[in-house]
Tab-separated table of C-alpha atoms in Angstrom:
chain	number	residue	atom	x	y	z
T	1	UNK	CA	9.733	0.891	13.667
T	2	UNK	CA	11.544	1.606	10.641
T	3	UNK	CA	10.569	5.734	9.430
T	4	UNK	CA	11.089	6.496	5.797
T	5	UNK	CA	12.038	9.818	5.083
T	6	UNK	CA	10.522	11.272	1.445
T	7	UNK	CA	12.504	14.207	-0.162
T	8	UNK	CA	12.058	16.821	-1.084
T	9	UNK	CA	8.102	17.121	-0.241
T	10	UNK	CA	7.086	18.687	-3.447
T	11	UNK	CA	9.408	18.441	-6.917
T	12	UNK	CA	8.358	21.229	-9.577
T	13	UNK	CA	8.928	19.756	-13.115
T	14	UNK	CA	8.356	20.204	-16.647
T	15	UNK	CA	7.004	17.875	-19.095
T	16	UNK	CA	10.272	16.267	-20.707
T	17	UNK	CA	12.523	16.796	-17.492
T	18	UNK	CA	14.616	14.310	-15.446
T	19	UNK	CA	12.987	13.750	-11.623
T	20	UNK	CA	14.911	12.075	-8.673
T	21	UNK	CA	13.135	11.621	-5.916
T	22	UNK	CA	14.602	10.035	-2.406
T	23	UNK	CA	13.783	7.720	0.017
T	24	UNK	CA	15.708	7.281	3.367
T	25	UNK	CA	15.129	4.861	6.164
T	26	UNK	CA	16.183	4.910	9.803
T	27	UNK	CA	18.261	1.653	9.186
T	28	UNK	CA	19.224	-0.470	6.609
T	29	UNK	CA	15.995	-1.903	4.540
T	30	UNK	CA	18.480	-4.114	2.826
T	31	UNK	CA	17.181	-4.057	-0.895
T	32	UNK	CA	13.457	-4.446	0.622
T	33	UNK	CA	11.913	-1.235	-0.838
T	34	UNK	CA	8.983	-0.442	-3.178
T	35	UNK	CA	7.363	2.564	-5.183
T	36	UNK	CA	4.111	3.183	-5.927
T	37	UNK	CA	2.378	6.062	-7.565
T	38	UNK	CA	-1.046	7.447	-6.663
T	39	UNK	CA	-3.124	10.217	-8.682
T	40	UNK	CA	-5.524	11.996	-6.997
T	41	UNK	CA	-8.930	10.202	-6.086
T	42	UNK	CA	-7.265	6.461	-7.539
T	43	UNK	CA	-5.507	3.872	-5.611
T	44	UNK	CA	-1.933	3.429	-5.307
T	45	UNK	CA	-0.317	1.485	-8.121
T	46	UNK	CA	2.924	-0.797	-7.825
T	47	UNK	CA	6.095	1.179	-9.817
T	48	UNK	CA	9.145	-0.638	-8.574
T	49	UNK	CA	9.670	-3.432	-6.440
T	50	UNK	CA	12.967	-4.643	-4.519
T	51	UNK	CA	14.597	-1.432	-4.852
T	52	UNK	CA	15.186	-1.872	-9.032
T	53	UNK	CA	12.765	-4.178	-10.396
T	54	UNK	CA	9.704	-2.300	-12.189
T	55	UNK	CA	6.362	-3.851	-12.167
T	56	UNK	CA	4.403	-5.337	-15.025
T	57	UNK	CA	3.412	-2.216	-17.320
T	58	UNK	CA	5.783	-0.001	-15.775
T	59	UNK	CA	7.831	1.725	-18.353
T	60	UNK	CA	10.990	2.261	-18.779
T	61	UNK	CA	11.901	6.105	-17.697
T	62	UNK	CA	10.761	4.554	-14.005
T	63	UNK	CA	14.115	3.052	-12.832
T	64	UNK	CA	14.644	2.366	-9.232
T	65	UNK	CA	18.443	2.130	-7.629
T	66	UNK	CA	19.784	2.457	-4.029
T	67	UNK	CA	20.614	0.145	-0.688
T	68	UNK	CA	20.742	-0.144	3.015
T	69	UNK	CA	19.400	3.394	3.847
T	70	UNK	CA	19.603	5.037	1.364
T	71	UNK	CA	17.217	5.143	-2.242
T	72	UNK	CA	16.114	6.385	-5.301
T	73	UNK	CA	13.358	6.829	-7.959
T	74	UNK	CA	14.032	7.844	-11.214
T	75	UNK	CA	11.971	9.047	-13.990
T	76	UNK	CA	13.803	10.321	-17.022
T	77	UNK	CA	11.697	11.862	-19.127
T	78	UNK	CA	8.361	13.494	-17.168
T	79	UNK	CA	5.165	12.416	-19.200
T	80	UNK	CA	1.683	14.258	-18.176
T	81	UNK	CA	0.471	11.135	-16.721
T	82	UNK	CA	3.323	11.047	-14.639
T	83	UNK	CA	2.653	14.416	-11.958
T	84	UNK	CA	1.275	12.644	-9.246
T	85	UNK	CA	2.206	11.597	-5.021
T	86	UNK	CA	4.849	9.007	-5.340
T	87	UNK	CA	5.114	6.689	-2.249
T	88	UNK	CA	7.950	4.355	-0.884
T	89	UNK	CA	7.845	1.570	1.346
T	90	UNK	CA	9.844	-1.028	3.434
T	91	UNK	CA	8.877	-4.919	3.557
T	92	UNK	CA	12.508	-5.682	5.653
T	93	UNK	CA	10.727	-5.379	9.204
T	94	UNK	CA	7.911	-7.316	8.137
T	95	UNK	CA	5.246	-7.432	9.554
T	96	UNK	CA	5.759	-3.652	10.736
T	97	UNK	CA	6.162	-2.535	7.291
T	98	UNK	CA	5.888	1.732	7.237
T	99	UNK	CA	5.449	3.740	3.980
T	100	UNK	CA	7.341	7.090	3.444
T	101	UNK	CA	5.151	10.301	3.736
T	102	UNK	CA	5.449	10.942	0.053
T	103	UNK	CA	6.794	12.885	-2.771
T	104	UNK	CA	4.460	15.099	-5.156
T	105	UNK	CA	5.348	16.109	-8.270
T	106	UNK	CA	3.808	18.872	-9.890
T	107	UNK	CA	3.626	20.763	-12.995
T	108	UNK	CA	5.925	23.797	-12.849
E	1	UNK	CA	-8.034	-9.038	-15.483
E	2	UNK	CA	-7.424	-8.977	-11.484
E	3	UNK	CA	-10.001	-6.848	-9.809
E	4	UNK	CA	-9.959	-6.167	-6.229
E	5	UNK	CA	-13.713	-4.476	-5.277
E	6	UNK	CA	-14.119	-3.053	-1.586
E	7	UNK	CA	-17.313	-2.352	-0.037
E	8	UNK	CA	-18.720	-1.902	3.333
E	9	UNK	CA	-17.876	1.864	4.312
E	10	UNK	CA	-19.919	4.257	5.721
E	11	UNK	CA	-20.357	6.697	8.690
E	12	UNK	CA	-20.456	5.236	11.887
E	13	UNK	CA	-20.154	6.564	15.569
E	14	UNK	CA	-17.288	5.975	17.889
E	15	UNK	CA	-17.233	2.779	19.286
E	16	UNK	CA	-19.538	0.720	17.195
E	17	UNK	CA	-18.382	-1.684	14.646
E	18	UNK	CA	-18.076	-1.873	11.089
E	19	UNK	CA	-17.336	-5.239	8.600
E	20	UNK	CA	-15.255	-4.297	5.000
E	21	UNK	CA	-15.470	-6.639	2.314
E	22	UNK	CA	-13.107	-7.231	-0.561
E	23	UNK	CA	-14.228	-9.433	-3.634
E	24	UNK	CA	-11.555	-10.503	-6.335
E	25	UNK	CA	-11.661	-12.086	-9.673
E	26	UNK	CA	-9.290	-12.455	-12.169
E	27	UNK	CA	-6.934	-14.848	-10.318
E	28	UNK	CA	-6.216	-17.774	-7.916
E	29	UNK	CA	-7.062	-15.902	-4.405
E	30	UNK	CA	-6.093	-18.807	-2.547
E	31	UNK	CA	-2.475	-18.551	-4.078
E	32	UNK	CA	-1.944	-14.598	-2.270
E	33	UNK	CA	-1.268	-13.423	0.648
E	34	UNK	CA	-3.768	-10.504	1.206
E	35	UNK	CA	-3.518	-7.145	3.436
E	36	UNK	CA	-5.358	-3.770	3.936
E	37	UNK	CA	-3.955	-0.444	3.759
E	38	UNK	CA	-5.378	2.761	4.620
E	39	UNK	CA	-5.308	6.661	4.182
E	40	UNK	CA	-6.574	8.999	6.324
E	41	UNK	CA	-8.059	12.100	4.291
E	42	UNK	CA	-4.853	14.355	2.977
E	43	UNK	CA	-2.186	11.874	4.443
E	44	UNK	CA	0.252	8.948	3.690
E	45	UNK	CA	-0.614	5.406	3.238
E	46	UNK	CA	-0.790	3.003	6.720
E	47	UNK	CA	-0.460	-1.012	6.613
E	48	UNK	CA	-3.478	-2.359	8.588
E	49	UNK	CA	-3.089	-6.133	8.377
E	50	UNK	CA	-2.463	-9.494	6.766
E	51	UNK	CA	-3.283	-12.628	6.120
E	52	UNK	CA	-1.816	-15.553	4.449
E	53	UNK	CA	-2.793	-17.394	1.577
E	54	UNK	CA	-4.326	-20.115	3.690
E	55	UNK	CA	-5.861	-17.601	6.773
E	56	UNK	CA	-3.394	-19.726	8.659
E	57	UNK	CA	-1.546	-16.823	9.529
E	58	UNK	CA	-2.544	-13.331	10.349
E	59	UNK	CA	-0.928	-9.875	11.630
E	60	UNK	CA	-2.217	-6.338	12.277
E	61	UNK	CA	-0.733	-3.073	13.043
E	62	UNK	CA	-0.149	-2.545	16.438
E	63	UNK	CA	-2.877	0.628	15.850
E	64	UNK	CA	-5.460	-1.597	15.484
E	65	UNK	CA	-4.219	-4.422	17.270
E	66	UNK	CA	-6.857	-6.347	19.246
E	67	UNK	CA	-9.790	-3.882	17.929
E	68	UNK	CA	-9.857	-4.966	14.153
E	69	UNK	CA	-9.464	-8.510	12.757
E	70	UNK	CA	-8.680	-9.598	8.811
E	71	UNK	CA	-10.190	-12.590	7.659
E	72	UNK	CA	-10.677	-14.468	4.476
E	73	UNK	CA	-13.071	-17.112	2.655
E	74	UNK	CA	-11.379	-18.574	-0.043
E	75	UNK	CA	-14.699	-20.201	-1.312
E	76	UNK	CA	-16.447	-16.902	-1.777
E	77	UNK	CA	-13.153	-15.072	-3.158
E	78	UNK	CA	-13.711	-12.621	-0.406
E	79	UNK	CA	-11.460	-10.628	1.953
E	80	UNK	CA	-12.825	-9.147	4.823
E	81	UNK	CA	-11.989	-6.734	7.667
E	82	UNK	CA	-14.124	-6.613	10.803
E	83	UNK	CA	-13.886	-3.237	12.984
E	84	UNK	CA	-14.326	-3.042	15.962
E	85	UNK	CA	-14.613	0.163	19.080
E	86	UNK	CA	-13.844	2.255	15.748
E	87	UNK	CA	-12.177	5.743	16.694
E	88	UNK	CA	-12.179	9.039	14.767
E	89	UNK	CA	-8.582	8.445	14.108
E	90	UNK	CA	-9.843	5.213	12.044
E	91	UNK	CA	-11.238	7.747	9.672
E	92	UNK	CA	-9.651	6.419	6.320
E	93	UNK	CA	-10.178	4.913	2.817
E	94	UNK	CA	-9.807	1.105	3.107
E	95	UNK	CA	-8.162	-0.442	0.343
E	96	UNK	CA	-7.627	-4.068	-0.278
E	97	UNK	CA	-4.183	-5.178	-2.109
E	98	UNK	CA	-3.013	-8.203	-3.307
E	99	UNK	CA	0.708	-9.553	-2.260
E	100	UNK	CA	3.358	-9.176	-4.772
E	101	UNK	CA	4.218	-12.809	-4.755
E	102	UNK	CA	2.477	-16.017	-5.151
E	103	UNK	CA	2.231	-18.308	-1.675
E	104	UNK	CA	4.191	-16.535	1.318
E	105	UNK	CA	3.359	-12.610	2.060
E	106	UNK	CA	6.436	-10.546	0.665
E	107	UNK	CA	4.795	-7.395	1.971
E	108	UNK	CA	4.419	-5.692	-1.100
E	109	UNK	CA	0.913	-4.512	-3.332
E	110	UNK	CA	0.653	-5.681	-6.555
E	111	UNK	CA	-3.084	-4.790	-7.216
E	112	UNK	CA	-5.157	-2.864	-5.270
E	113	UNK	CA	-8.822	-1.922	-4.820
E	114	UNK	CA	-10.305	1.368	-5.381
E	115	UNK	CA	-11.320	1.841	-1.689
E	116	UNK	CA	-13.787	2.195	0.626
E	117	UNK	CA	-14.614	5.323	2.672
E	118	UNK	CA	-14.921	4.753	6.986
E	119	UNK	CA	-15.776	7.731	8.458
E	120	UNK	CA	-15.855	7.554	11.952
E	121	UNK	CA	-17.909	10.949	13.623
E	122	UNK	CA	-20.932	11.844	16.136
């Protein structure tokens, strides 16, 4: 099984500030992996898929990059819509695809 | 616009069995691939299973491998997930999400539901 590795756990931002977040696998994912954002009490919902490619809606400060092992979500401006648990996952060892344990990012 | 509704949850001892349904509108089901995903209460998303466009073609987490089974009727627009010899540690919101791509399962979720709640307690 492939683990994803989320850091760091929690990211304390400001409205208006740049926030990286990682994602690291135990082996190469190729270009295979996704973001999603959930808010509290909602469903997931698709950021970034294929390591770079943002999903219908998505705007533009969410910019994905990274390969192999090693990954990265963007967001370059923080909005107040946008402090929430940001997930990856891995669709390379399909069918055992594994999420990461997540990312929160909170108002500082 | 593509809604994915789950229903079915509830409260349920160990060991019996429980049957989640997922109705969609708002596009071609028989064109996606569909799965299940869950969250246990203050964790991390798990994949639970999938099923191709056609229901020709299914897999399931080794988890709940040979206790639950995903199925599909494409004339009712419905996804379902029958539970069996449920465990506490099944104790999750069920959500139903669409594949990211038309025809073969790329293993990404476009669209999800909004869940449904399986508690699983005596």
């Amino acid at each position: 099984e492939i683990v994803l590795t989320q850091s760091p756990a929690t990211l304390s931002l400001s409205p208006g500030e740049r926030a990286t977040l990682s994602c690291r696998a135990s082996q190469s994912v190729r270009s295979y992996l996704t973001w999603y954002q959930q808010k509290p009490g909602q469903a997931p919902r698709l950021l970034i898929y294929d390591t770079s490619n943002r999903a219908t809606g998505i705007p533009a400060r969410f910019s994905g990059s990274g390969s192999g092992t090693d990954f990265t979500l963007t967001i370059s401006s923080l909005e107040p819509e946008d402090f929430a648990v940001y997930y990856c996952q891995q669709r390379s060892d399909w069918p055992r695809i594994t999420f990461g344990p997540g990312t929160k990012v909170d108002i500082k | 616009q593509v809604q994915l509704v789950e229903s079915g949850g509830g409260v349920v001892q160990p060991g019996r069995s429980l049957r989640l349904s997922c109705a969609v509108s708002g596009f071609t089901f028989t064109n996606y691939a569909m799965h299940w995903v869950r969250q246990a209460p203050g964790k991390g998303l798990e994949w639970v299973a999938v099923i191709s466009y056609n229901g020709n073609n299914k897999y399931h987490a080794d988890s709940v491998k040979g206790r639950f089974t995903i199925s599909r009727d494409n004339s009712k627009n419905t996804l379902y997930l029958q539970m069996n010899s449920l465990r506490v540690e099944d104790t999750a919101v069920y959500y139903c999400g669409r594949d990211g791509s038309v025809g073969a399962a790329d293993y990404y979720f476009d669209n999800w539901g909004q869940g449904t709640l399986v508690a699983v307690s005596s």
